[in-house]
Coordinates of N, CA, C and O in Angstrom, one line a residue:
X1 N 59.3 36.3 30.3 CA 60.4 34.9 29.6 C 61.3 34.9 28.0 O 62.4 34.5 29.1
X2 N 60.4 35.8 27.7 CA 61.4 36.0 26.6 C 63.2 35.8 26.5 O 63.3 35.0 25.8
X3 N 63.0 37.0 27.2 CA 64.3 37.3 27.4 C 64.8 36.5 28.9 O 66.2 36.2 29.0
X4 N 64.6 35.6 29.1 CA 64.8 34.7 30.0 C 65.9 33.6 29.5 O 66.2 33.1 30.0
X5 N 64.9 33.3 28.3 CA 65.0 32.1 27.7 C 66.6 32.5 26.5 O 67.5 31.9 25.8
X6 N 66.5 33.9 26.1 CA 67.2 34.3 25.9 C 68.3 34.6 26.4 O 69.7 33.4 25.8
X7 N 68.7 34.2 27.5 CA 69.8 34.9 28.9 C 70.4 33.5 29.1 O 71.6 33.2 29.3
X8 N 69.5 32.3 28.5 CA 69.7 31.3 29.3 C 70.8 30.1 28.0 O 71.4 29.5 28.0
X9 N 70.3 30.7 26.5 CA 70.7 30.3 25.5 C 71.8 30.9 25.4 O 72.6 30.2 24.4
X10 N 72.4 32.3 25.7 CA 73.2 33.5 25.7 C 74.6 31.8 26.9 O 75.8 31.8 26.4
X11 N 73.9 32.6 27.9 CA 74.8 31.5 28.5 C 75.2 30.0 28.5 O 76.2 29.7 28.1
X12 N 74.1 29.4 27.7 CA 74.1 27.9 27.1 C 76.2 28.5 25.6 O 76.5 27.0 25.5
X13 N 75.7 28.6 25.4 CA 76.4 29.8 24.0 C 77.8 29.6 24.5 O 78.8 28.8 23.8
X14 N 78.2 30.2 25.6 CA 79.3 30.9 26.4 C 79.3 29.3 26.5 O 81.3 29.6 26.1
X15 N 79.4 28.5 26.9 CA 79.6 27.7 27.9 C 80.4 26.7 26.4 O 81.7 26.0 27.2
X16 N 79.4 26.0 25.8 CA 80.0 25.5 25.1 C 80.9 25.7 24.0 O 82.1 25.1 24.2
X17 N 80.9 27.2 23.7 CA 82.0 27.7 22.5 C 83.3 27.5 23.5 O 84.8 27.2 22.6
X18 N 83.2 28.2 25.5 CA 84.6 27.6 26.0 C 84.8 26.2 26.2 O 85.8 25.8 25.6
X19 N 83.6 25.6 26.3 CA 85.1 23.8 25.8 C 85.4 24.0 24.9 O 86.5 22.8 25.0
X20 N 84.9 24.2 23.6 CA 85.2 24.0 22.8 C 87.1 24.8 21.9 O 87.3 23.7 21.7
X21 N 87.0 25.3 23.2 CA 88.7 26.4 22.8 C 88.8 25.9 23.6 O 90.4 25.4 23.0
X22 N 88.8 25.5 24.8 CA 89.7 24.4 25.4 C 90.0 23.3 25.1 O 91.3 22.4 25.5
X23 N 89.5 22.6 24.0 CA 89.8 21.7 23.6 C 90.7 21.8 22.4 O 91.2 20.5 22.0
X24 N 90.5 23.3 22.1 CA 92.0 23.2 20.8 C 93.2 23.2 21.8 O 94.3 23.4 21.0
X25 N 92.8 24.3 22.0 CA 94.4 23.9 22.9 C 95.0 23.0 24.0 O 95.8 22.5 23.9
X26 N 93.9 22.2 24.1 CA 94.2 21.0 24.4 C 95.4 20.3 23.5 O 96.3 19.5 23.8
X27 N 94.2 19.9 22.3 CA 94.6 18.9 21.0 C 96.2 19.8 20.3 O 97.2 19.9 20.1
X28 N 96.6 21.7 21.1 CA 97.5 22.1 20.2 C 98.6 21.5 21.2 O 99.5 22.1 20.7
X29 N 98.9 21.9 22.4 CA 99.3 21.2 22.9 C 99.9 19.7 22.5 O 101.2 19.7 22.9
X30 N 98.8 18.6 22.6 CA 99.8 17.7 22.1 C 100.3 17.5 20.7 O 101.5 16.9 20.3
X31 N 99.5 18.6 19.7 CA 100.2 18.2 17.8 C 101.5 18.6 17.6 O 102.3 18.9 17.2
X32 N 102.0 19.3 18.8 CA 103.1 19.9 18.6 C 104.2 19.7 17.9 O 105.2 19.6 17.6
X33 N 104.0 18.2 18.9 CA 105.2 17.4 18.9 C 105.2 16.8 17.2 O 105.9 16.1 17.0
X34 N 103.4 17.1 16.3 CA 103.9 15.9 15.7 C 102.8 16.8 14.7 O 103.6 18.0 14.6
X35 N 103.5 16.1 13.2 CA 102.8 16.8 11.9 C 101.7 16.8 11.7 O 100.7 16.2 11.6
X36 N 100.8 18.8 11.5 CA 100.1 18.3 11.8 C 99.1 18.3 9.8 O 100.2 19.2 9.6
X37 N 98.1 18.0 9.8 CA 98.0 17.2 8.3 C 96.9 17.9 8.5 O 96.2 18.6 9.0
X38 N 96.3 18.7 7.2 CA 95.0 19.5 6.8 C 94.0 18.4 6.5 O 94.4 17.2 5.0
X39 N 93.2 18.7 7.3 CA 92.0 18.7 6.4 C 90.9 19.0 5.7 O 91.0 20.8 5.5
X40 N 89.8 17.8 5.3 CA 88.5 19.1 4.2 C 87.8 19.6 4.8 O 87.2 20.0 4.7
X41 N 87.9 19.9 6.5 CA 86.8 20.7 7.6 C 87.8 21.8 8.0 O 87.5 22.9 8.2
X42 N 89.5 22.0 7.5 CA 90.3 23.1 8.2 C 90.2 24.1 7.3 O 90.0 24.2 5.6
X43 N 90.2 25.5 7.7 CA 89.5 26.7 6.5 C 91.2 27.4 6.4 O 92.2 26.9 7.3
X44 N 91.1 28.6 5.5 CA 92.3 28.6 4.9 C 93.0 29.7 6.5 O 94.4 29.7 6.3
X45 N 92.4 30.1 6.7 CA 92.5 30.8 7.8 C 92.0 30.8 9.6 O 90.9 30.1 9.3
X46 N 91.6 31.8 10.2 CA 90.4 31.8 11.9 C 90.1 31.8 11.5 O 90.3 32.9 10.8
X47 N 88.8 31.4 11.5 CA 87.6 32.0 11.3 C 87.3 33.1 12.4 O 87.5 32.8 13.7
X48 N 86.8 35.5 11.5 CA 87.2 35.8 12.5 C 85.9 36.1 13.1 O 85.5 36.6 14.7
X49 N 84.9 35.3 13.5 CA 83.8 35.4 13.9 C 83.7 34.1 15.3 O 84.3 33.1 15.4
X50 N 84.3 34.6 16.8 CA 83.9 33.8 17.4 C 82.8 32.8 17.7 O 81.6 32.6 17.4
X51 N 83.0 31.7 18.2 CA 82.8 29.8 18.2 C 80.7 31.1 18.8 O 80.1 30.5 19.5
X52 N 81.2 31.5 20.5 CA 79.8 32.5 21.3 C 79.4 32.7 20.8 O 77.4 32.6 19.9
X53 N 79.4 33.5 19.8 CA 79.2 34.6 18.6 C 77.4 33.9 17.6 O 76.7 33.5 16.6
X54 N 79.0 32.8 16.8 CA 78.8 31.6 16.0 C 77.4 31.0 16.1 O 76.2 30.8 15.7
X55 N 77.5 30.2 17.4 CA 76.4 30.0 18.8 C 75.2 30.5 18.2 O 73.9 29.7 19.0
X56 N 75.3 31.4 19.2 CA 74.2 32.4 19.5 C 73.2 32.2 18.5 O 71.3 32.6 18.1
X57 N 74.4 33.1 17.0 CA 73.4 33.0 15.7 C 72.7 31.9 15.9 O 71.0 31.7 14.7
X58 N 73.1 30.4 15.7 CA 72.7 29.1 15.4 C 71.1 29.3 15.9 O 70.6 28.9 15.7
X59 N 71.0 30.2 17.5 CA 70.1 29.2 18.0 C 69.7 30.0 17.4 O 68.0 30.3 18.0
X60 N 69.4 31.2 17.7 CA 68.0 32.6 17.3 C 67.6 32.2 15.1 O 66.4 32.6 16.0
X61 N 68.9 31.9 15.3 CA 67.9 32.0 13.4 C 66.9 30.5 13.7 O 65.9 30.6 12.3
X62 N 67.3 29.6 14.4 CA 66.8 27.8 14.4 C 65.4 27.5 15.3 O 64.5 26.7 14.6
X63 N 65.5 28.5 16.7 CA 64.6 28.9 17.2 C 64.8 27.7 18.7 O 63.8 26.7 18.7
X64 N 66.3 26.4 18.1 CA 65.6 25.4 18.6 C 66.9 25.8 20.8 O 67.0 26.2 20.7
X65 N 66.4 24.5 20.5 CA 66.6 24.3 22.1 C 68.2 24.7 22.7 O 69.1 23.3 21.3
X66 N 69.1 24.9 23.7 CA 70.5 24.7 24.0 C 70.7 22.9 24.1 O 72.2 22.7 24.2
X67 N 69.5 22.0 24.0 CA 70.4 20.5 23.9 C 70.4 20.4 23.4 O 72.0 19.5 23.4
X68 N 70.4 21.5 22.1 CA 71.1 20.3 20.4 C 72.5 20.4 20.7 O 72.6 20.9 20.9
X69 N 72.8 21.7 21.3 CA 74.3 22.1 21.2 C 74.9 21.2 22.3 O 76.0 20.0 21.7
X70 N 74.5 20.2 23.1 CA 74.8 19.2 24.1 C 75.0 18.0 23.4 O 75.7 18.0 23.1
X71 N 74.1 17.8 23.2 CA 74.1 16.7 21.8 C 75.5 16.8 20.4 O 75.8 15.5 20.5
X72 N 74.9 18.4 19.8 CA 76.0 17.7 19.3 C 77.2 18.1 19.3 O 78.1 18.0 19.0
X73 N 77.8 18.1 21.0 CA 79.3 18.0 21.6 C 79.4 16.6 22.0 O 80.7 16.2 21.1
X74 N 78.5 16.1 22.1 CA 78.6 14.9 22.5 C 79.4 14.2 20.9 O 79.6 13.0 20.8
X75 N 78.3 14.0 19.4 CA 78.4 14.1 18.7 C 79.1 13.9 17.8 O 80.5 13.4 17.3
X76 N 80.1 15.2 18.6 CA 81.4 16.0 17.9 C 82.5 14.7 18.4 O 83.4 14.4 17.6
X77 N 82.1 15.0 19.9 CA 84.0 13.9 20.0 C 84.1 12.8 20.1 O 84.7 11.8 19.6
X78 N 82.5 12.1 19.6 CA 82.7 10.9 19.0 C 82.5 11.0 17.5 O 84.5 9.7 17.2
X79 N 83.3 11.0 16.9 CA 83.1 12.0 15.1 C 84.8 12.6 15.6 O 85.1 11.3 14.8
X80 N 85.3 12.9 16.5 CA 86.6 12.8 16.6 C 87.3 11.6 16.9 O 88.9 11.3 16.8
X81 N 87.1 11.1 17.6 CA 88.0 10.1 18.3 C 87.6 8.9 16.8 O 88.3 8.4 16.9
X82 N 86.7 8.7 16.3 CA 86.0 7.6 15.4 C 87.3 7.9 14.1 O 88.1 7.4 14.2
X83 N 87.1 8.8 14.1 CA 87.8 8.9 12.5 C 89.0 10.0 12.9 O 89.9 9.8 11.2
X84 N 89.5 10.4 14.2 CA 91.2 10.5 14.6 C 91.5 11.7 14.0 O 92.5 12.2 13.9
X85 N 90.2 13.3 14.0 CA 90.7 13.9 14.4 C 91.0 14.9 15.2 O 90.7 14.2 15.8
X86 N 92.1 16.1 14.6 CA 91.9 17.0 15.4 C 91.0 18.2 15.5 O 91.5 19.1 14.6
X87 N 90.9 18.9 16.5 CA 90.2 20.3 16.4 C 90.5 21.8 16.7 O 91.6 21.3 17.8
X88 N 90.9 21.8 16.3 CA 91.7 23.6 15.6 C 91.1 23.5 15.6 O 89.7 24.5 15.8
X89 N 91.1 25.6 15.6 CA 90.9 27.1 16.0 C 90.1 26.8 14.0 O 89.3 27.8 13.8
X90 N 91.1 26.4 13.7 CA 90.9 26.4 12.2 C 90.2 25.3 10.9 O 89.0 26.1 10.6
X91 N 88.8 24.3 12.2 CA 88.1 23.8 11.8 C 87.1 23.6 12.4 O 86.2 23.0 13.0
X92 N 87.8 24.6 13.9 CA 86.2 23.8 15.1 C 85.1 24.2 14.5 O 83.9 24.0 14.6
X93 N 84.7 25.8 13.7 CA 83.5 25.7 13.3 C 83.0 24.9 12.6 O 81.4 24.4 12.9
X94 N 83.3 24.5 11.3 CA 83.0 23.7 10.5 C 82.3 22.2 10.8 O 81.5 21.6 11.0
X95 N 83.2 21.6 11.9 CA 83.1 20.1 12.5 C 82.2 20.4 13.5 O 81.1 19.7 13.6
X96 N 81.7 21.6 14.2 CA 80.6 22.2 15.2 C 79.1 21.6 14.4 O 78.7 21.2 15.0
X97 N 79.1 22.9 13.0 CA 78.2 23.2 12.9 C 77.5 21.7 12.2 O 76.8 21.8 11.6
X98 N 78.5 21.1 11.5 CA 77.7 19.6 10.5 C 77.7 18.8 12.4 O 76.4 18.0 12.1
X99 N 78.1 19.2 13.0 CA 77.5 18.2 14.2 C 76.3 19.1 15.1 O 75.2 18.1 15.0
X100 N 75.7 20.3 14.7 CA 75.1 20.9 14.6 C 73.9 20.2 14.5 O 73.0 20.5 14.6
X101 N 74.0 20.6 12.7 CA 73.0 20.2 11.5 C 72.8 18.3 11.8 O 71.5 18.1 11.4
X102 N 73.7 17.6 11.9 CA 73.0 17.0 11.7 C 71.8 15.8 13.0 O 70.8 15.6 13.3
X103 N 72.4 17.0 14.5 CA 71.6 16.4 15.8 C 70.4 16.9 16.1 O 69.8 16.6 16.1
X104 N 70.1 18.5 15.4 CA 69.0 19.5 14.4 C 68.4 17.9 14.2 O 67.2 18.4 14.1
X105 N 68.9 17.9 12.6 CA 67.8 17.2 12.0 C 67.1 15.5 12.5 O 67.2 15.3 12.9
X106 N 68.6 14.7 13.6 CA 67.6 13.5 14.8 C 66.6 14.5 15.6 O 65.9 13.5 15.7
X107 N 66.6 15.6 16.0 CA 65.9 15.6 17.1 C 64.4 16.5 15.9 O 63.1 16.8 17.1
X108 N 64.6 17.4 15.2 CA 63.2 17.8 14.9 C 63.2 17.1 13.6 O 62.0 17.8 13.0
X109 N 63.7 16.8 12.6 CA 62.8 16.6 11.3 C 62.1 14.6 11.4 O 62.2 14.0 10.7
X110 N 61.5 14.1 13.0 CA 60.9 13.2 12.9 C 59.8 13.2 12.8 O 58.9 13.4 12.3

């Protein structure tokens, strides 16, 4: 059972990371026409760890379910729309981590 849960969590990490990567690619195509501004969430360079590995570590160390990933995606989408931010490879990890922390606290700190 533990093996299947681990496998399911890994699949969820891969799906969410792919969705984030596709969002970054789409945003990159749109932003070529306009000047990009640096935000407080931007790293100096591209983060060396893949998003799938990053999310896998998060799930392993927090022992939370993959449903938190889905809720964090919704929260991130709303924040990006409201704040007018663009998801890039330089800010994807930080923005999604912020969404994960908030979502995790909403679900488990009650």
